[in-house]
Short mmCIF file of C-alpha atoms in Angstrom, two decimals:
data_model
loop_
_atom_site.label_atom_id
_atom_site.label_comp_id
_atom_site.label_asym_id
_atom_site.label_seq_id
_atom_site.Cartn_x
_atom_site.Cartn_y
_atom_site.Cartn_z
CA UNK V 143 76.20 97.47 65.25
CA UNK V 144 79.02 97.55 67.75
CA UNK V 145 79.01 100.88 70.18
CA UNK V 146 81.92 102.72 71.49
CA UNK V 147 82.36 102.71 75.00
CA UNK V 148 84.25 106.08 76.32
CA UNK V 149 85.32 106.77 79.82
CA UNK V 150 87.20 108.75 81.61
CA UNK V 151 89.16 108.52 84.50
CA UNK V 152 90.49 111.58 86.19
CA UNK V 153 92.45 112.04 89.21
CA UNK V 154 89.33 111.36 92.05
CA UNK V 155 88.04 108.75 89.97
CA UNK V 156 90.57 105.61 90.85
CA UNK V 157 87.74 102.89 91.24
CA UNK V 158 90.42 101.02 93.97
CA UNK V 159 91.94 101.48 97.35
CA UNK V 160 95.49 102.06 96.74
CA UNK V 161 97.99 99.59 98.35
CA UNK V 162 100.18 101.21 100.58
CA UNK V 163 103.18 103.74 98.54
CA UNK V 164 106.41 101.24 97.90
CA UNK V 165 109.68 102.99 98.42
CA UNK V 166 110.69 104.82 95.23
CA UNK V 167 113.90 102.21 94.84
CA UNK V 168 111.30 99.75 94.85
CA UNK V 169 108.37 101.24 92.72
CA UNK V 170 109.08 99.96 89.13
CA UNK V 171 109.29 96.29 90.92
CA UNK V 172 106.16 96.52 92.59
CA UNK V 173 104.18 98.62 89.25
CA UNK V 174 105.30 95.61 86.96
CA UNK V 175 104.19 93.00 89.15
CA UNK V 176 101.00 94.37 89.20
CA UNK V 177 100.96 94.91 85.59
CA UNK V 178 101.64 91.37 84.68
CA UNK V 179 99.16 90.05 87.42
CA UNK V 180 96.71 90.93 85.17
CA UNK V 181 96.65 88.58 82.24
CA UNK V 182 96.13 90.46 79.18
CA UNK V 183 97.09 87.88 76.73
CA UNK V 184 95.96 88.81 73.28
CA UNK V 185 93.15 87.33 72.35
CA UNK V 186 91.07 88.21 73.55
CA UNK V 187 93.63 91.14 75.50
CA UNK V 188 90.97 92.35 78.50
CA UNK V 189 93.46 95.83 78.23
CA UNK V 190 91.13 97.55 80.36
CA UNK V 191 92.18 95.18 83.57
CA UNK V 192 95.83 96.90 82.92
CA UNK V 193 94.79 100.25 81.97
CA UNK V 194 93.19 100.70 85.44
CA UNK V 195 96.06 99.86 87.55
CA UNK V 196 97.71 102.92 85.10
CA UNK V 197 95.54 105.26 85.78
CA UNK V 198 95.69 104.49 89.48
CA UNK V 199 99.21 105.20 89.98
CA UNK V 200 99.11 108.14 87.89
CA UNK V 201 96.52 109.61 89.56
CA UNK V 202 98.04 109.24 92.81
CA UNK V 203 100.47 111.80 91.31
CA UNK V 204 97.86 113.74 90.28
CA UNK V 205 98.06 113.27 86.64
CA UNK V 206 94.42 112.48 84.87
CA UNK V 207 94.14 109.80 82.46
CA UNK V 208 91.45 108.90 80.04
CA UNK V 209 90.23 105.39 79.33
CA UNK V 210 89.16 104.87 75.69
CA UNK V 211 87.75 101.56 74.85
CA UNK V 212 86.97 100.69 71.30
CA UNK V 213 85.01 97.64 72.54
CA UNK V 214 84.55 96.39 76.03
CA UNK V 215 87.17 95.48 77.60
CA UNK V 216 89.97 96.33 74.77
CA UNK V 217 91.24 99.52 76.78
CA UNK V 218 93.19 102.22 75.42
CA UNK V 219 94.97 104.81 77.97
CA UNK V 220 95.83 108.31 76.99
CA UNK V 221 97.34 110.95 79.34
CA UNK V 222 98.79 114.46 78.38
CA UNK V 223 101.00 116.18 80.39
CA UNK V 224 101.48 119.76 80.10
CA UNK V 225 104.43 121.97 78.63
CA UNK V 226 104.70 124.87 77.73
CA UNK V 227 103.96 124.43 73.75
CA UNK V 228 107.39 125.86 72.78
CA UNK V 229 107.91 122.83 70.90
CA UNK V 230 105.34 120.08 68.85
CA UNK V 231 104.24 116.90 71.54
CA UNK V 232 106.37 114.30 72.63
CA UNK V 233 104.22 110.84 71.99
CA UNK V 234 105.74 108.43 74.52
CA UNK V 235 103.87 104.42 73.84
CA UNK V 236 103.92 101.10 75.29
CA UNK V 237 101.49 97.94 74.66
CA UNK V 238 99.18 96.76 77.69
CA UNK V 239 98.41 93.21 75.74
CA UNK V 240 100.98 90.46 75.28
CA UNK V 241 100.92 87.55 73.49
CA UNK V 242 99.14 84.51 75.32
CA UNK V 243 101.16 81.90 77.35
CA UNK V 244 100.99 78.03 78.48
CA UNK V 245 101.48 77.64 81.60
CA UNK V 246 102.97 73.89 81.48
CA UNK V 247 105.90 75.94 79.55
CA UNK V 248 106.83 77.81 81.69
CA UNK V 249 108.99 77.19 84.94
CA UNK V 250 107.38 79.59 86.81
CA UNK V 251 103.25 81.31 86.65
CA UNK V 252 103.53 83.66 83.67
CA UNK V 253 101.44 85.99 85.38
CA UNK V 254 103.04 86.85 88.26
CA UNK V 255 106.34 88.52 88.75
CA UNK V 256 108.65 86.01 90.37
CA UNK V 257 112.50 86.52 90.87
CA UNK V 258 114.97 83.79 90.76
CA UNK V 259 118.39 83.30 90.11
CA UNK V 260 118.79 87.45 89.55
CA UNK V 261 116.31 87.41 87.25
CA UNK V 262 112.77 88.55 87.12
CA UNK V 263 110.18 86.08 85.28
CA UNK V 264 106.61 86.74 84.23
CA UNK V 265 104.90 87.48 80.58
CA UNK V 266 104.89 90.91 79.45
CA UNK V 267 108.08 91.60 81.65
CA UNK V 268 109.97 92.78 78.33
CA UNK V 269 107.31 92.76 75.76
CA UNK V 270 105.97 95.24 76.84
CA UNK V 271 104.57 96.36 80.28
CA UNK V 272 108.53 97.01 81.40
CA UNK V 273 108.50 100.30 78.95
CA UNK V 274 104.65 101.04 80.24
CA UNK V 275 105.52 100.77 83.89
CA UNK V 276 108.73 102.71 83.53
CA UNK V 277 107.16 105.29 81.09
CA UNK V 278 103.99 106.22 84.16
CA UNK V 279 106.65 106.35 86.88
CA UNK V 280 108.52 108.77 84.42
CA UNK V 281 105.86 111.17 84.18
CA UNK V 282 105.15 110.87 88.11
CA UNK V 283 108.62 112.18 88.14
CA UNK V 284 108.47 114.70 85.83
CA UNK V 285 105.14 115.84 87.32
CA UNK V 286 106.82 116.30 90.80
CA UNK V 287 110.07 118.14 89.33
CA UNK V 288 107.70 120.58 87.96
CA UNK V 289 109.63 123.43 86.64
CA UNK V 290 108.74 124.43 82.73
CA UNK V 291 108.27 121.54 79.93
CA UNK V 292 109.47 122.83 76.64
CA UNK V 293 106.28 120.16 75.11
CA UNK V 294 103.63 118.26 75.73
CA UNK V 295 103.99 114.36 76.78
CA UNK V 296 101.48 112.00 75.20
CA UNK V 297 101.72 109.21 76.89
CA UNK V 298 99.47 106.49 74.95
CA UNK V 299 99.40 102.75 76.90
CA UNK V 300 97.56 100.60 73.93
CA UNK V 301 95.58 97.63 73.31
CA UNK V 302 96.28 95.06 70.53
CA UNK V 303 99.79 95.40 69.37
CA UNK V 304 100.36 92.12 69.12
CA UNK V 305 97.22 90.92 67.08
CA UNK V 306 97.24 94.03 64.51
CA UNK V 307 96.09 97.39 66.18
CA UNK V 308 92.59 97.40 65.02
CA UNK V 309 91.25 97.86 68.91
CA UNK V 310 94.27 99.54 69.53
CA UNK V 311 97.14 102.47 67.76
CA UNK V 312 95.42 101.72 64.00
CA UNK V 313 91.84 102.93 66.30
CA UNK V 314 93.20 105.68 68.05
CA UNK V 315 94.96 107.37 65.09
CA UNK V 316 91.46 108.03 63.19
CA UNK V 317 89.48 108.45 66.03
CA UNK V 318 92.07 110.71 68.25
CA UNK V 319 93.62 112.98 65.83
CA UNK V 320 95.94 114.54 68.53
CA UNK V 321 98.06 112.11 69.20
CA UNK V 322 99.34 113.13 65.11
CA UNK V 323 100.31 116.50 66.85
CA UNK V 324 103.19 114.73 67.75
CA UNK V 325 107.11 115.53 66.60
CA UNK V 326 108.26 112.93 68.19
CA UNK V 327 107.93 109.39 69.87
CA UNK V 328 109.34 106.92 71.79
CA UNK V 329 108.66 103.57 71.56
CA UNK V 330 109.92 99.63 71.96
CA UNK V 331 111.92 98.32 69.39
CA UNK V 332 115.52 99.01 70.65
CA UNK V 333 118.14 96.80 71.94
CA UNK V 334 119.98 97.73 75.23
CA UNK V 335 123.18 94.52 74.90
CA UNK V 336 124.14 93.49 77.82
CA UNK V 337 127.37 91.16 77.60
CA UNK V 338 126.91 87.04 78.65
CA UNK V 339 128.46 87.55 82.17
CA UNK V 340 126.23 90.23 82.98
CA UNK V 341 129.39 93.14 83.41
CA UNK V 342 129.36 95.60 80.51
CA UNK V 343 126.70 97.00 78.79
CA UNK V 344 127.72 96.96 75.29
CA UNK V 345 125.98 99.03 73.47
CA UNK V 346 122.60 101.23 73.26
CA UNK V 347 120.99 100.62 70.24
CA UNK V 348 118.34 103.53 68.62
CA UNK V 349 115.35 101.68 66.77
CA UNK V 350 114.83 103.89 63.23
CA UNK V 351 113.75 101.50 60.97
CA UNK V 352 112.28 97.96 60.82
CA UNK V 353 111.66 95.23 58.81
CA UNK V 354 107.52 94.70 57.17
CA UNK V 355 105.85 91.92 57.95
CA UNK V 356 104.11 89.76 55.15
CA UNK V 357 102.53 86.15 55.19
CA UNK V 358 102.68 84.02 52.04
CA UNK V 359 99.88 81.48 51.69
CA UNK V 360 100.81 78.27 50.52
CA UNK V 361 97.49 76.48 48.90
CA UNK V 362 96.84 73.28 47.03
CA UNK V 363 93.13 71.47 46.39
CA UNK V 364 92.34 67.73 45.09
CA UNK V 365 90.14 65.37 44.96
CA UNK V 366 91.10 63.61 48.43
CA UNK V 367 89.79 60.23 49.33
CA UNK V 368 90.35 57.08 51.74
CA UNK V 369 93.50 56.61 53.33
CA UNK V 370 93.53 52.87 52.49
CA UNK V 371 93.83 53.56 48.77
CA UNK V 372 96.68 56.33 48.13
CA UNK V 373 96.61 58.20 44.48
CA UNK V 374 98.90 57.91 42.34
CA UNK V 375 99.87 61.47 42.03
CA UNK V 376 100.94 63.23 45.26
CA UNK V 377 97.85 64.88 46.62
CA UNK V 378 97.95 68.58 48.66
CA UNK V 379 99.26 67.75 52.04
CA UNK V 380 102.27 66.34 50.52
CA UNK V 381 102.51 69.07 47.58
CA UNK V 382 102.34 71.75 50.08
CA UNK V 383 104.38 70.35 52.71
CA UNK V 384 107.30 70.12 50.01
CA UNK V 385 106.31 73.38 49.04
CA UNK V 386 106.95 74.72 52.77
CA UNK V 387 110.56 72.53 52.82
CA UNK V 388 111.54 74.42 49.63
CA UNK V 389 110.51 77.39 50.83
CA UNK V 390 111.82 76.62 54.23
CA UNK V 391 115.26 76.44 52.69
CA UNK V 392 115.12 79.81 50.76
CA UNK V 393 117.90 82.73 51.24
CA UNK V 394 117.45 85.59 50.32
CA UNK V 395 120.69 87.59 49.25
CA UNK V 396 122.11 90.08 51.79
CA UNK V 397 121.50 94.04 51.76
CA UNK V 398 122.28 96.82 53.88
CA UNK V 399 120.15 99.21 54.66
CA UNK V 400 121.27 102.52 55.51
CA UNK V 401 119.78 101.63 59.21
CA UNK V 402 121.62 98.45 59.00
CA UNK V 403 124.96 99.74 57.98
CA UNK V 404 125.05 102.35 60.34
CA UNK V 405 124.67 99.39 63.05
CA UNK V 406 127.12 97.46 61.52
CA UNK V 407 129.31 100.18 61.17
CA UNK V 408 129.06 101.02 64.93
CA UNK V 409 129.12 97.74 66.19
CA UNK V 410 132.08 95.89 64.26
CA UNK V 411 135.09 98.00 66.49
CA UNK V 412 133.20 97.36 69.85
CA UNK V 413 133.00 93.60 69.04
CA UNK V 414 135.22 90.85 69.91
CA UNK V 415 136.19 87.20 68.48
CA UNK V 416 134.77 85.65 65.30
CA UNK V 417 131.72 87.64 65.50
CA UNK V 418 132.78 90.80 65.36
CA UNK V 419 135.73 89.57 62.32
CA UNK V 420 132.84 89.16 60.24
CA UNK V 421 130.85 92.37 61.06
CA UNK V 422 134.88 94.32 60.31
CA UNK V 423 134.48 92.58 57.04
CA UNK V 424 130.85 93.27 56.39
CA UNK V 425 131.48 97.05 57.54
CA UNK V 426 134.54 97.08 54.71
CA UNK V 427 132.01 96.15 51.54
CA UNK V 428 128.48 97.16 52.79
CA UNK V 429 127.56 97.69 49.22
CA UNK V 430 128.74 93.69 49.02
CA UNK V 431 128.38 92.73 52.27
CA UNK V 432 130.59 88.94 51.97
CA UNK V 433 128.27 85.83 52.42
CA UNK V 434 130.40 83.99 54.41
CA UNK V 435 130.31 86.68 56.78
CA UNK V 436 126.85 87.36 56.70
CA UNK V 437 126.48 83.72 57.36
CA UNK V 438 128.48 83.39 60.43
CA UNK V 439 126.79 86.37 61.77
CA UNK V 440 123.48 84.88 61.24
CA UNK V 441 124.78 81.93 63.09
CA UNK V 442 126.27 83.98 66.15
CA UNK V 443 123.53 86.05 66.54
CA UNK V 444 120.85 85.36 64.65
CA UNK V 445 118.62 88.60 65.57
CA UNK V 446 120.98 90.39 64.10
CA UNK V 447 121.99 88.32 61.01
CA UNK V 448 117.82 88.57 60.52
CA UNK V 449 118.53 92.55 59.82
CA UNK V 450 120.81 91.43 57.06
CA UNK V 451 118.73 90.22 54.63
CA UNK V 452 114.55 89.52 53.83
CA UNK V 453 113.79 86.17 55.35
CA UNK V 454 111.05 83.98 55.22
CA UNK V 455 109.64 80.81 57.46
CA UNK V 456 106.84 78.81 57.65
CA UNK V 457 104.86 79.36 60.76
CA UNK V 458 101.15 77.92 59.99
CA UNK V 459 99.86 74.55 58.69
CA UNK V 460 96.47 73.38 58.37
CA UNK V 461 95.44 70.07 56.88
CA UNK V 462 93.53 66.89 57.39
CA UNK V 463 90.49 65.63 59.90
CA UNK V 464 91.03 62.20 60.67
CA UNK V 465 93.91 59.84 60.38
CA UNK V 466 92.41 57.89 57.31
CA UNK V 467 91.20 60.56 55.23
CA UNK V 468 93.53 62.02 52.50
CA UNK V 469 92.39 65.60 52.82
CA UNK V 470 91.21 67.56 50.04
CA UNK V 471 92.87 70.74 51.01
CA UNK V 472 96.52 71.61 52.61
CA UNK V 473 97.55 75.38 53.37
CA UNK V 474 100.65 76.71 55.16
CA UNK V 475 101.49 79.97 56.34
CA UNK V 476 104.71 81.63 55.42
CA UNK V 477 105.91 84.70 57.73
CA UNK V 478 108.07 86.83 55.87
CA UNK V 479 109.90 89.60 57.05
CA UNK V 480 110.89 92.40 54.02
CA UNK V 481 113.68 94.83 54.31
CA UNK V 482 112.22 98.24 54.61
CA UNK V 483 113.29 98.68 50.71
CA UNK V 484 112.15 95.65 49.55
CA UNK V 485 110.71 94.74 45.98
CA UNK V 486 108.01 93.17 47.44
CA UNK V 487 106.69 91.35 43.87
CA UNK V 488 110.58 90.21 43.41
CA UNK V 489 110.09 88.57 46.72
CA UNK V 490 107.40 86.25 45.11
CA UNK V 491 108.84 85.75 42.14
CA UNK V 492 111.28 84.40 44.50
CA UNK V 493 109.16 81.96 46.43
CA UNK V 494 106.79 80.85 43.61
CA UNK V 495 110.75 79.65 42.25
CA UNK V 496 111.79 77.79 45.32
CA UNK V 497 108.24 76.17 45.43
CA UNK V 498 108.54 75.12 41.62
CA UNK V 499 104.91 73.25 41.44
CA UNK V 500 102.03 74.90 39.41
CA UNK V 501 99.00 73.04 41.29
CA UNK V 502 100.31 75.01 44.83
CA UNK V 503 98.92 78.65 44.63
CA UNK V 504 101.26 81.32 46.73
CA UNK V 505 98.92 83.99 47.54
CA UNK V 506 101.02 87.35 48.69
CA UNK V 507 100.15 91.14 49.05
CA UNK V 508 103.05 92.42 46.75
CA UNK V 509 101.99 96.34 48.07
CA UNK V 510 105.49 98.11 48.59
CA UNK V 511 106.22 98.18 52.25
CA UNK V 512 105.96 101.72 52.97
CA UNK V 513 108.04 101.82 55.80
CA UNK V 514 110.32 104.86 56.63
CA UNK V 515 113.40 105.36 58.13
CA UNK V 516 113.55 108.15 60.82
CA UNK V 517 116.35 110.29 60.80
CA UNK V 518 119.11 109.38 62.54
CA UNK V 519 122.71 111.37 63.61
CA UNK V 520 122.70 115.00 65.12
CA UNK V 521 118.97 115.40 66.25
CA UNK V 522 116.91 115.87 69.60
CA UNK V 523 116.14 112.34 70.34
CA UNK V 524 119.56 111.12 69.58
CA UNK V 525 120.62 113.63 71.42
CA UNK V 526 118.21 112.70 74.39
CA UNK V 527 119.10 109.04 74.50
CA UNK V 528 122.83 109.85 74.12
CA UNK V 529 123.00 112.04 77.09
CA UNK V 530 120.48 109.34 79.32
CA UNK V 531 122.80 106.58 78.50
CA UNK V 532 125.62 108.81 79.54
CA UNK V 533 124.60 108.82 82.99
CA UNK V 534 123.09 105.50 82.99
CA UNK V 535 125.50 103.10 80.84
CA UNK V 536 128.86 105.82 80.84
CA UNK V 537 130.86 103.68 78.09
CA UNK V 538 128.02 102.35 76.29
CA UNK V 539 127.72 104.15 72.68
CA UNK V 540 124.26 104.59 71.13
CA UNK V 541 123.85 103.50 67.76
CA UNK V 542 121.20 103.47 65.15
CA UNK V 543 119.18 100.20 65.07
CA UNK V 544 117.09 98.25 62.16
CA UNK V 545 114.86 95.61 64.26
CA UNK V 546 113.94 92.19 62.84
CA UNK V 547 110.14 92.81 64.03
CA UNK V 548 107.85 95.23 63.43
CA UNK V 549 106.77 97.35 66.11
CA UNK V 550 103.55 100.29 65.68
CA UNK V 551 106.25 102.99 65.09
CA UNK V 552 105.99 102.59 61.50
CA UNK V 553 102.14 103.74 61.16
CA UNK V 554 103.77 106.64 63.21
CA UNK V 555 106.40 107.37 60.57
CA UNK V 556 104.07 106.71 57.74
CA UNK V 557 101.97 109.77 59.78
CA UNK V 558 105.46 112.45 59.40
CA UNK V 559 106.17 111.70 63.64
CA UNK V 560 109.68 110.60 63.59
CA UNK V 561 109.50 107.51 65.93
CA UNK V 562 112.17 105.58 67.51
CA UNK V 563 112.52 102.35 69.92
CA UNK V 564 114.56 101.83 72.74
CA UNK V 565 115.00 98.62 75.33
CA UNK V 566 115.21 100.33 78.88
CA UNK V 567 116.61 97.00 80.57
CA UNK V 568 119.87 95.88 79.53
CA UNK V 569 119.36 92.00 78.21
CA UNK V 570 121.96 89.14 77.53
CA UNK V 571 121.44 87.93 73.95
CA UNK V 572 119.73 85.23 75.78
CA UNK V 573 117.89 87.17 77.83
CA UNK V 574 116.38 89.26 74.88
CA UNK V 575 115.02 85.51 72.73
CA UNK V 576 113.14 84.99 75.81
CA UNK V 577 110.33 87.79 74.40
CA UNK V 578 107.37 85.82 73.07
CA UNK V 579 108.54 82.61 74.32
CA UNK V 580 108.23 80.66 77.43
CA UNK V 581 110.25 81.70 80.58
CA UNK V 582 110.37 85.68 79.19
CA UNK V 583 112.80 87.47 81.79
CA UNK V 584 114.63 90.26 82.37
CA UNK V 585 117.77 91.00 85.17
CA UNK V 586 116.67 92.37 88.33
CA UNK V 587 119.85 94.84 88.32
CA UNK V 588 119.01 96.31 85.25
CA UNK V 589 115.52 97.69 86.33
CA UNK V 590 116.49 100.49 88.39
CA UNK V 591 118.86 102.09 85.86
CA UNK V 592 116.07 101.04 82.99
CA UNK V 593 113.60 103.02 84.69
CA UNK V 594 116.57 106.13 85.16
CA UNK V 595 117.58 105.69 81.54
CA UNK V 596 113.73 106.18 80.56
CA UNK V 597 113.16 109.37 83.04
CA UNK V 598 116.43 111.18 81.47
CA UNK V 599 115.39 110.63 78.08
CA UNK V 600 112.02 112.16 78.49
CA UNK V 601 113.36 115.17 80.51
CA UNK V 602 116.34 115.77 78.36
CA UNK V 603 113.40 115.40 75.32
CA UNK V 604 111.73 118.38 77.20
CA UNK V 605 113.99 120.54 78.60
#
């Protein structure tokens, strides 16, 4: 049977030395870098490694933090910072673990934070120990204002987003039943658009809704045999690998969601050229949003063309041992991504059509997605992020965004705690499809007004 292990770590308990204090213009540089020095690359994540260097700064502001690990090494750090209780918590969350990286991919050492060209390299520098770093030098900030908090701050830095949340948010939320005390939270998720020539921020995009993840198993048995003497009929490598070109090839027909009109809505004036001719037309007939149009976003921009519609591609195959054995078995993975309102069973139907053979079994949970929209328009953390990006990004407007990933602020919003996402640096298009991928990067001059824009939201949040 597998033990909890529960520490804490308060203020006089920092286990390290602490380097000497970097100038405050150069604090979020120096936090990250340590951050991402410590390779938390999920599996097997090693959390803990990251959580310690949070508690460390915190506590050199005098701000306690507790380290909760649901198995060694898989840590979990919560901190609460006091208000006054007018109002119901403020849950503020970033992920410690990233996904893994190879270093003969990259250009540069994933794990440590190296500038070049005006950029900053190193994994995690987006995704997500940017938000984490600028969320702890936040509540440094807020600690040393002082003055009266209308709330508590949760802030919750979290192991294993990226393989599922079993060690980390999906643990917590039986086994810490305060962080549901929470009205609201603030999360990743957003999009912060920076234009190509790095000039103009275009826009500040609110995360309230997000698409559900789903894999589709693609499966076919028979009898297999020697290479050297090929069946006649088409065994199940080749059965499912035409079943994963069919499905490959699938659309799915375009739908707005309200999340996704909204963005449309707000984005089609503010954009120029071809692209933003076909939002202007997909903004005229959102209850028909035109194909074509929908199409040439897709090709544009294809984040946002992903909002646009359920999609599906095949991620995963597995088959065969050696190179003259016909194997017996063939599977492929198929990642699909459902709009929030999604008829989940029609989105078989769908795929058992496109793969059109009897003998390949498509195994899908067909569940409903059960993800809510938080409310968006005239509320507190619009509101909040509204007047931050005021200050930060003056003719950048804030819209309502529906991501193309999911991110752990739908278990939040399946809980009542209306959740939202935000990107605190301001990324190229480019810039942003470097998350998850080799090279991941973010501009250095948008970390100093990334870690402002995150400070003004949480004290506007608690005024």
């Amino acid at each position: 049977m597998r033990f909890l292990v529960l520490s804490v770590l308060l203020a006089s308990g920092a286990s390290h030395a602490a380097p000497p204090r970097p100038a405050p213009k150069d604090e979020l540089r120096t936090l990250l870098a340590e951050l991402i020095a410590t390779d938390t690359s999920n599996p097997p994540g090693n959390e803990t490694a990251a959580a310690r260097v949070a508690a460390r700064w915190l506590s050199e502001a005098g701000i306690d933090s507790e380290l909760i690990e649901p198995s060694p090494g898989r840590g979990n750090l919560l901190v609460r910072l006091k208000g006054s209780g007018k109002g119901k918590p403020l849950l503020v969350l970033a992920h410690l673990d990233t996904v893994p990286a190879v270093r003969s991919e990259w250009a540069t050492d994933p794990w440590k934070l190296t500038e070049k060209d005006g950029l900053l390299y190193g994994r995690g520098v987006q995704d997500n120990k940017g938000m984490a770093a600028a969320s702890i030098l936040a509540l440094r900030r807020l600690k040393q204002d002082g003055g009266p908090r209308s709330r508590d701050i949760l802030l919750y830095l979290g192991a294993d987003e990226e393989v599922g949340s079993g060690q980390g948010l999906d643990w917590m939320m039986e086994h810490r039943p305060e962080l549901k005390e929470a009205e609201l939270a603030l999360n990743e998720g957003g999009l912060t658009e920076l234009s190509p020539d790095r000039k103009q921020v275009r826009f500040v995009a609110l995360q309230a809704a997000e698409r559900v993840s789903r894999n589709v198993t693609l499966k076919a048995t028979g009898p297999g045999g020697h290479s050297s003497a090929p069946p006649v009929d088409a065994g199940p490598l080749v059965r499912v690998a035409a079943a994963v070109a069919r499905v490959g090839a699938l659309t799915f027909p375009a739908h707005l969601t309200p999340a996704a009109r909204l963005h449309i809505q707000g984005r089609a004036p503010i954009t120029p050229g071809e692209l933003g001719e076909a939002l202007r037309r997909i903004a005229a007939a959102p209850d028909a949003p035109p194909e074509d149009a929908v199409s040439t976003v897709a090709r544009l921009e294809p984040a946002l063309g992903a909002v646009l519609r359920t999609t599906c591609v095949p991620t995963v195959f597995h088959a065969g041992t050696r190179s003259n054995v016909i194997p017996a078995t063939a599977e492929a993975t198929v990642n699909c991504r459902l709009l929030p309102d999604a008829d989940a069973k029609a989105v078989r139907e769908r795929i058992v059509a496109a793969v059109n053979d009897k003998d390949v079994q498509v195994e899908m949970d067909v569940s409903p997605p059960d993800s809510p929209m938080s409310p968006v328009g005239d509320n507190a953390m619009f509101r909040a992020v509204q007047a931050a990006a005021a200050k930060v990004w003056p003719k950048a407007p804030v819209i309502p965004r529906q991501s193309t990933g999911t991110t752990e602020s739908a278990t939040l919003r399946r809980v009542g705690i209306h959740a939202y996402g935000i990107d605190l640096f301001a990324l190229t298009p480019d810039d942003a499809r470097t998350a998850h991928a080799p090279n991941e990067r973010v501009p250095v001059a948008s970390l100093q007004p990334g870690a402002e824009f995150v400070y003004l939201t949480l004290k506007h949040l608690t005024r």
